[in-house]
């Protein structure tokens, strides 16, 4: 039992050398790999995207808690990033259940546009949420600039919620999150996640296009003949 525990501790602390004396936490790399797989599943509108994402969120939660969870870790604590993982898990459970109920006959969720009122709500929520959480994150000791940490947290919450609702606009919120999140993560030393965010920026732009195309895909409606004697369709009457 002791050897098993020692092995798990060693795996938890394992790093990946990247040259120049720099190392990445293995669980940060693996967590982002699960996140990428989840993003791919979201673009394809597959329900399995949600449970796959939860696994990645659990791994990244342990990474961003930094010295709060592991005093020997040299990376700083990013409370906004850590809080994102908890939020992701909670919203993923909601999204998982909703997508299972809402998917169409081909097993995929049908994309839709948010209403004008919902779009305004998303923008206002992003700005107000960032302003409200910035002093809280600063008081808790989050990494500067704290507003960027709050922005990525609130934006991620809204984007994940939008994905759960099937709103095509959620991809654009991810782009806004990536624009702010990449410099923050790189400056804090979270290289694996920072470079993954760069890739996500391109990926989310493409995902937006894919969802637009999926929404425009025509549907075929099959009309069955009325079995009642003497009944005919309007088309038959015209002929």
XYZ file of N, CA, C and O in Angstrom, residues 13-118:
424
model
N 3.491 14.596 -8.911
C 4.522 15.634 -8.980
C 5.392 15.537 -10.225
O 6.347 16.310 -10.370
N 5.113 14.603 -11.111
C 5.943 14.388 -12.286
C 5.958 15.621 -13.183
O 4.968 16.343 -13.302
N 7.109 15.856 -13.802
C 7.272 16.982 -14.709
C 7.776 16.505 -16.067
O 8.311 15.408 -16.193
N 7.594 17.357 -17.062
C 8.044 17.078 -18.418
C 9.064 18.141 -18.799
O 8.732 19.336 -18.821
N 10.332 17.765 -19.069
C 11.339 18.766 -19.450
C 11.041 19.339 -20.833
O 10.663 18.620 -21.758
N 11.203 20.646 -20.971
C 10.940 21.305 -22.250
C 12.157 22.074 -22.763
O 12.068 22.825 -23.725
N 13.308 21.858 -22.123
C 14.538 22.514 -22.560
C 14.775 23.830 -21.844
O 13.844 24.449 -21.313
N 16.038 24.247 -21.829
C 16.382 25.498 -21.166
C 16.187 25.462 -19.674
O 16.011 26.510 -19.041
N 16.207 24.270 -19.104
C 16.011 24.151 -17.667
C 14.565 24.287 -17.224
O 14.282 24.286 -16.026
N 13.638 24.402 -18.172
C 12.222 24.560 -17.851
C 11.524 23.208 -17.819
O 11.872 22.298 -18.565
N 10.544 23.100 -16.935
C 9.761 21.873 -16.815
C 8.283 22.202 -16.711
O 7.909 23.265 -16.224
N 7.468 21.284 -17.188
C 6.024 21.416 -17.083
C 5.481 20.290 -16.214
O 5.984 19.172 -16.256
N 4.470 20.604 -15.433
C 3.808 19.559 -14.665
C 3.090 18.609 -15.621
O 2.373 19.043 -16.525
N 3.309 17.320 -15.418
C 2.695 16.327 -16.294
C 1.181 16.434 -16.259
O 0.511 16.331 -17.303
N 0.612 16.661 -15.081
C -0.849 16.723 -14.983
C -1.409 17.980 -15.664
O -2.568 17.999 -16.060
N -0.583 19.028 -15.811
C -1.038 20.192 -16.573
C -1.134 19.841 -18.058
O -2.086 20.218 -18.743
N -0.150 19.093 -18.553
C -0.147 18.685 -19.958
C -1.319 17.744 -20.237
O -2.068 17.919 -21.214
N -1.488 16.741 -19.369
C -2.563 15.764 -19.563
C -3.937 16.432 -19.423
O -4.861 16.150 -20.187
N -4.058 17.338 -18.443
C -5.326 18.038 -18.248
C -5.727 18.844 -19.469
O -6.890 18.861 -19.872
N -4.741 19.500 -20.078
C -5.031 20.272 -21.287
C -5.343 19.374 -22.478
O -6.112 19.756 -23.374
N -4.743 18.184 -22.503
C -5.050 17.232 -23.573
C -6.518 16.804 -23.485
O -7.216 16.708 -24.505
N -6.993 16.560 -22.273
C -8.410 16.234 -22.097
C -9.285 17.426 -22.475
O -10.361 17.255 -23.059
N -8.815 18.643 -22.145
C -9.570 19.831 -22.509
C -9.687 19.992 -24.011
O -10.741 20.382 -24.534
N -8.596 19.690 -24.716
C -8.617 19.765 -26.175
C -9.585 18.746 -26.761
O -10.349 19.051 -27.693
N -9.556 17.534 -26.212
C -10.479 16.499 -26.683
C -11.928 16.917 -26.442
O -12.807 16.686 -27.278
N -12.165 17.563 -25.304
C -13.516 18.034 -24.995
C -13.943 19.128 -25.962
O -15.099 19.159 -26.416
N -13.015 20.043 -26.308
C -13.330 21.110 -27.256
C -13.662 20.530 -28.634
O -14.577 21.003 -29.320
N -12.925 19.490 -29.026
C -13.201 18.831 -30.300
C -14.587 18.202 -30.286
O -15.355 18.316 -31.247
N -14.906 17.542 -29.166
C -16.239 16.946 -29.056
C -17.333 17.999 -29.088
O -18.411 17.777 -29.653
N -17.051 19.184 -28.491
C -18.024 20.270 -28.538
C -18.234 20.776 -29.947
O -19.364 21.067 -30.347
N -17.146 20.894 -30.717
C -17.269 21.348 -32.095
C -18.089 20.358 -32.918
O -18.886 20.747 -33.778
N -17.909 19.070 -32.638
C -18.650 18.023 -33.342
C -20.049 17.814 -32.764
O -20.808 16.989 -33.266
N -20.340 18.531 -31.680
C -21.642 18.467 -31.012
C -21.949 17.062 -30.483
O -23.044 16.544 -30.623
N -20.943 16.472 -29.837
C -21.076 15.146 -29.260
C -21.210 15.228 -27.743
O -20.497 15.988 -27.085
N -22.094 14.429 -27.181
C -22.361 14.466 -25.738
C -21.138 14.069 -24.927
O -20.930 14.567 -23.809
N -20.280 13.197 -25.465
C -19.129 12.729 -24.687
C -18.135 13.852 -24.390
O -17.210 13.680 -23.576
N -18.310 15.013 -25.020
C -17.416 16.134 -24.744
C -17.461 16.545 -23.280
O -16.434 16.955 -22.710
N -18.612 16.415 -22.664
C -18.764 16.879 -21.282
C -18.009 16.018 -20.272
O -17.214 16.554 -19.482
N -18.194 14.690 -20.209
C -17.433 13.899 -19.229
C -15.927 13.932 -19.470
O -15.139 13.906 -18.515
N -15.512 13.992 -20.735
C -14.083 14.091 -21.023
C -13.522 15.397 -20.457
O -12.438 15.439 -19.873
N -14.284 16.473 -20.614
C -13.847 17.755 -20.084
C -13.739 17.757 -18.571
O -12.846 18.400 -18.000
N -14.619 17.044 -17.890
C -14.595 17.001 -16.425
C -13.284 16.402 -15.918
O -12.707 16.879 -14.936
N -12.810 15.367 -16.592
C -11.532 14.756 -16.191
C -10.401 15.782 -16.279
O -9.586 15.925 -15.367
N -10.365 16.521 -17.395
C -9.347 17.551 -17.547
C -9.470 18.644 -16.496
O -8.455 19.140 -15.983
N -10.698 19.023 -16.171
C -10.910 20.064 -15.160
C -10.374 19.654 -13.795
O -9.775 20.467 -13.069
N -10.581 18.401 -13.423
C -10.088 17.920 -12.125
C -8.561 17.984 -12.055
O -7.985 18.376 -11.037
N -7.913 17.621 -13.155
C -6.454 17.665 -13.185
C -5.948 19.108 -13.110
O -5.021 19.426 -12.339
N -6.547 19.991 -13.883
C -6.093 21.383 -13.904
C -6.412 22.113 -12.602
O -5.719 23.068 -12.237
N -7.444 21.683 -11.898
C -7.750 22.281 -10.603
C -6.569 22.129 -9.653
O -6.197 23.068 -8.947
N -5.967 20.952 -9.652
C -4.812 20.730 -8.771
C -3.603 21.534 -9.214
O -2.731 21.845 -8.407
N -3.550 21.892 -10.492
C -2.411 22.661 -11.012
C -2.504 24.119 -10.593
O -1.551 24.694 -10.054
N -3.647 24.737 -10.795
C -3.775 26.173 -10.583
C -3.902 26.567 -9.113
O -3.784 27.756 -8.793
N -4.165 25.605 -8.241
C -4.137 25.933 -6.813
C -2.718 26.203 -6.335
O -2.510 26.755 -5.267
N -1.740 25.809 -7.167
C -0.352 26.170 -6.913
C 0.132 25.836 -5.523
O -0.039 24.722 -5.017
N 0.708 26.835 -4.873
C 1.311 26.626 -3.553
C 0.267 26.398 -2.466
O 0.613 25.929 -1.381
N -0.995 26.732 -2.722
C -2.029 26.462 -1.726
C -2.195 24.967 -1.502
O -2.471 24.509 -0.393
N -2.006 24.201 -2.560
C -2.166 22.749 -2.483
C -0.835 22.040 -2.305
O -0.757 21.010 -1.652
N 0.211 22.608 -2.896
C 1.536 22.006 -2.833
C 2.578 23.090 -2.553
O 3.002 23.805 -3.466
N 2.991 23.261 -1.283
C 3.940 24.317 -0.926
C 5.262 24.221 -1.688
O 5.957 25.235 -1.848
N 5.593 23.026 -2.164
C 6.857 22.854 -2.880
C 6.766 23.346 -4.321
O 7.789 23.477 -4.992
N 5.572 23.629 -4.793
C 5.407 24.067 -6.172
C 5.842 25.515 -6.316
O 5.516 26.366 -5.475
N 6.561 25.817 -7.381
C 7.073 27.168 -7.591
C 6.111 28.068 -8.328
O 6.260 29.296 -8.303
N 5.117 27.489 -8.989
C 4.176 28.293 -9.760
C 3.195 29.009 -8.835
O 2.795 28.470 -7.808
N 2.789 30.234 -9.208
C 1.868 30.995 -8.360
C 0.452 30.445 -8.415
O 0.092 29.685 -9.315
N -0.339 30.862 -7.439
C -1.734 30.459 -7.390
C -2.568 31.376 -8.276
O -2.445 32.603 -8.206
N -3.389 30.803 -9.122
C -4.336 31.559 -9.951
C -5.739 31.137 -9.526
O -6.271 30.124 -9.992
N -6.324 31.910 -8.619
C -7.621 31.521 -8.078
C -8.719 31.552 -9.137
O -9.640 30.737 -9.102
N -8.612 32.505 -10.064
C -9.611 32.550 -11.134
C -9.550 31.305 -11.992
O -10.573 30.708 -12.337
N -8.337 30.880 -12.349
C -8.169 29.675 -13.156
C -8.620 28.436 -12.389
O -9.239 27.530 -12.959
N -8.291 28.394 -11.093
C -8.722 27.256 -10.269
C -10.243 27.236 -10.138
O -10.883 26.183 -10.255
N -10.819 28.428 -9.908
C -12.269 28.512 -9.785
C -12.969 28.123 -11.072
O -14.072 27.578 -11.041
N -12.307 28.411 -12.207
C -12.877 28.018 -13.497
C -13.114 26.517 -13.554
O -14.119 26.055 -14.091
N -12.173 25.758 -13.016
C -12.277 24.300 -13.109
C -13.473 23.792 -12.303
O -14.195 22.892 -12.744
N -13.686 24.387 -11.121
C -14.843 24.002 -10.307
C -16.132 24.368 -11.044
O -17.088 23.594 -11.097
N -16.133 25.575 -11.619
C -17.300 26.024 -12.367
C -17.543 25.132 -13.578
O -18.675 24.767 -13.885
N -16.457 24.772 -14.286
C -16.592 23.912 -15.452
C -17.278 22.605 -15.093
O -18.137 22.107 -15.824
N -16.849 22.024 -13.978
C -17.407 20.736 -13.571
C -18.904 20.865 -13.303
O -19.715 20.027 -13.736
N -19.281 21.943 -12.589
C -20.693 22.140 -12.256
C -21.528 22.358 -13.521
O -22.588 21.733 -13.700
N -21.051 23.227 -14.416
C -21.806 23.499 -15.643
C -21.777 22.301 -16.583
O -22.740 22.048 -17.315
N -20.673 21.537 -16.560
C -20.572 20.360 -17.419
C -21.628 19.324 -17.068
O -22.178 18.655 -17.949
N -21.935 19.184 -15.784
C -22.982 18.252 -15.372
C -24.320 18.699 -15.957
O -25.094 17.893 -16.493
N -24.561 20.020 -15.898
C -25.788 20.577 -16.478
C -25.812 20.374 -17.995
O -26.813 19.932 -18.574
N -24.695 20.714 -18.652
C -24.616 20.579 -20.097
C -24.747 19.138 -20.554
O -25.383 18.848 -21.579
N -24.121 18.246 -19.816
C -24.172 16.820 -20.138
C -25.620 16.338 -20.168
O -26.066 15.684 -21.111
N -26.377 16.679 -19.109
C -27.767 16.247 -19.026
C -28.624 16.922 -20.109
O -29.479 16.277 -20.729
N -28.366 18.200 -20.336
C -29.180 18.937 -21.315
C -28.937 18.434 -22.732
O -29.873 18.298 -23.520
N -27.669 18.195 -23.067
C -27.360 17.708 -24.419
C -27.919 16.316 -24.645
O -28.303 15.982 -25.766
N -27.946 15.502 -23.621
C -28.504 14.155 -23.784
C -29.989 14.228 -24.100
O -30.512 13.407 -24.856
N -30.684 15.223 -23.541
C -32.120 15.364 -23.804
C -32.398 16.092 -25.115
O -33.393 15.825 -25.775
N -31.510 17.028 -25.496
C -31.794 17.912 -26.631
C -31.241 17.430 -27.958
O -31.581 17.983 -28.996
N -30.389 16.414 -27.950
C -29.772 15.997 -29.207
C -30.813 15.482 -30.191
O -31.841 14.938 -29.820
N -30.504 15.645 -31.472
C -31.416 15.276 -32.542
C -31.291 13.798 -32.869
O -30.577 13.047 -32.204
N -31.947 13.379 -33.938
C -31.971 11.965 -34.305
C -30.582 11.427 -34.649
O -30.314 10.240 -34.477
N -29.680 12.303 -35.137
C -28.348 11.833 -35.493
C -27.375 11.872 -34.315
O -26.177 11.680 -34.481
N -27.912 12.121 -33.120
C -27.078 12.103 -31.921
C -26.356 13.395 -31.626
O -25.494 13.428 -30.757
N -26.687 14.483 -32.325
C -26.009 15.757 -32.144
C -26.993 16.830 -31.687
O -28.174 16.778 -31.990
N -26.444 17.819 -30.968
C -27.248 18.961 -30.565
C -27.403 19.909 -31.751
O -26.460 20.112 -32.521
N -28.580 20.469 -31.922
C -28.833 21.395 -33.027
C -28.458 22.810 -32.585
O -29.035 23.335 -31.631
N -27.485 23.475 -33.246
C -27.082 24.835 -32.860
C -28.210 25.837 -33.064
O -29.065 25.666 -33.938
N -28.180 26.909 -32.269
C -29.147 27.977 -32.412
C -28.483 29.295 -32.026
O -27.469 29.305 -31.333
N -29.040 30.405 -32.506
C -28.549 31.720 -32.124
C -29.220 32.148 -30.823
O -30.400 31.872 -30.603
N -28.475 32.851 -29.990
C -29.075 33.463 -28.805
C -29.918 34.650 -29.266
O -29.659 35.249 -30.314
N -30.920 35.004 -28.481
C -31.744 36.166 -28.811
C -30.956 37.444 -28.528
O -29.909 37.423 -27.863
N -31.461 38.566 -29.025
C -30.797 39.839 -28.773
C -30.681 40.136 -27.290
O -29.643 40.630 -26.814
N -31.712 39.849 -26.553
C -31.697 40.079 -25.108
C -30.668 39.184 -24.419
O -29.969 39.618 -23.505
N -30.570 37.965 -24.871
C -29.589 37.045 -24.279
C -28.162 37.481 -24.594
O -27.270 37.365 -23.753
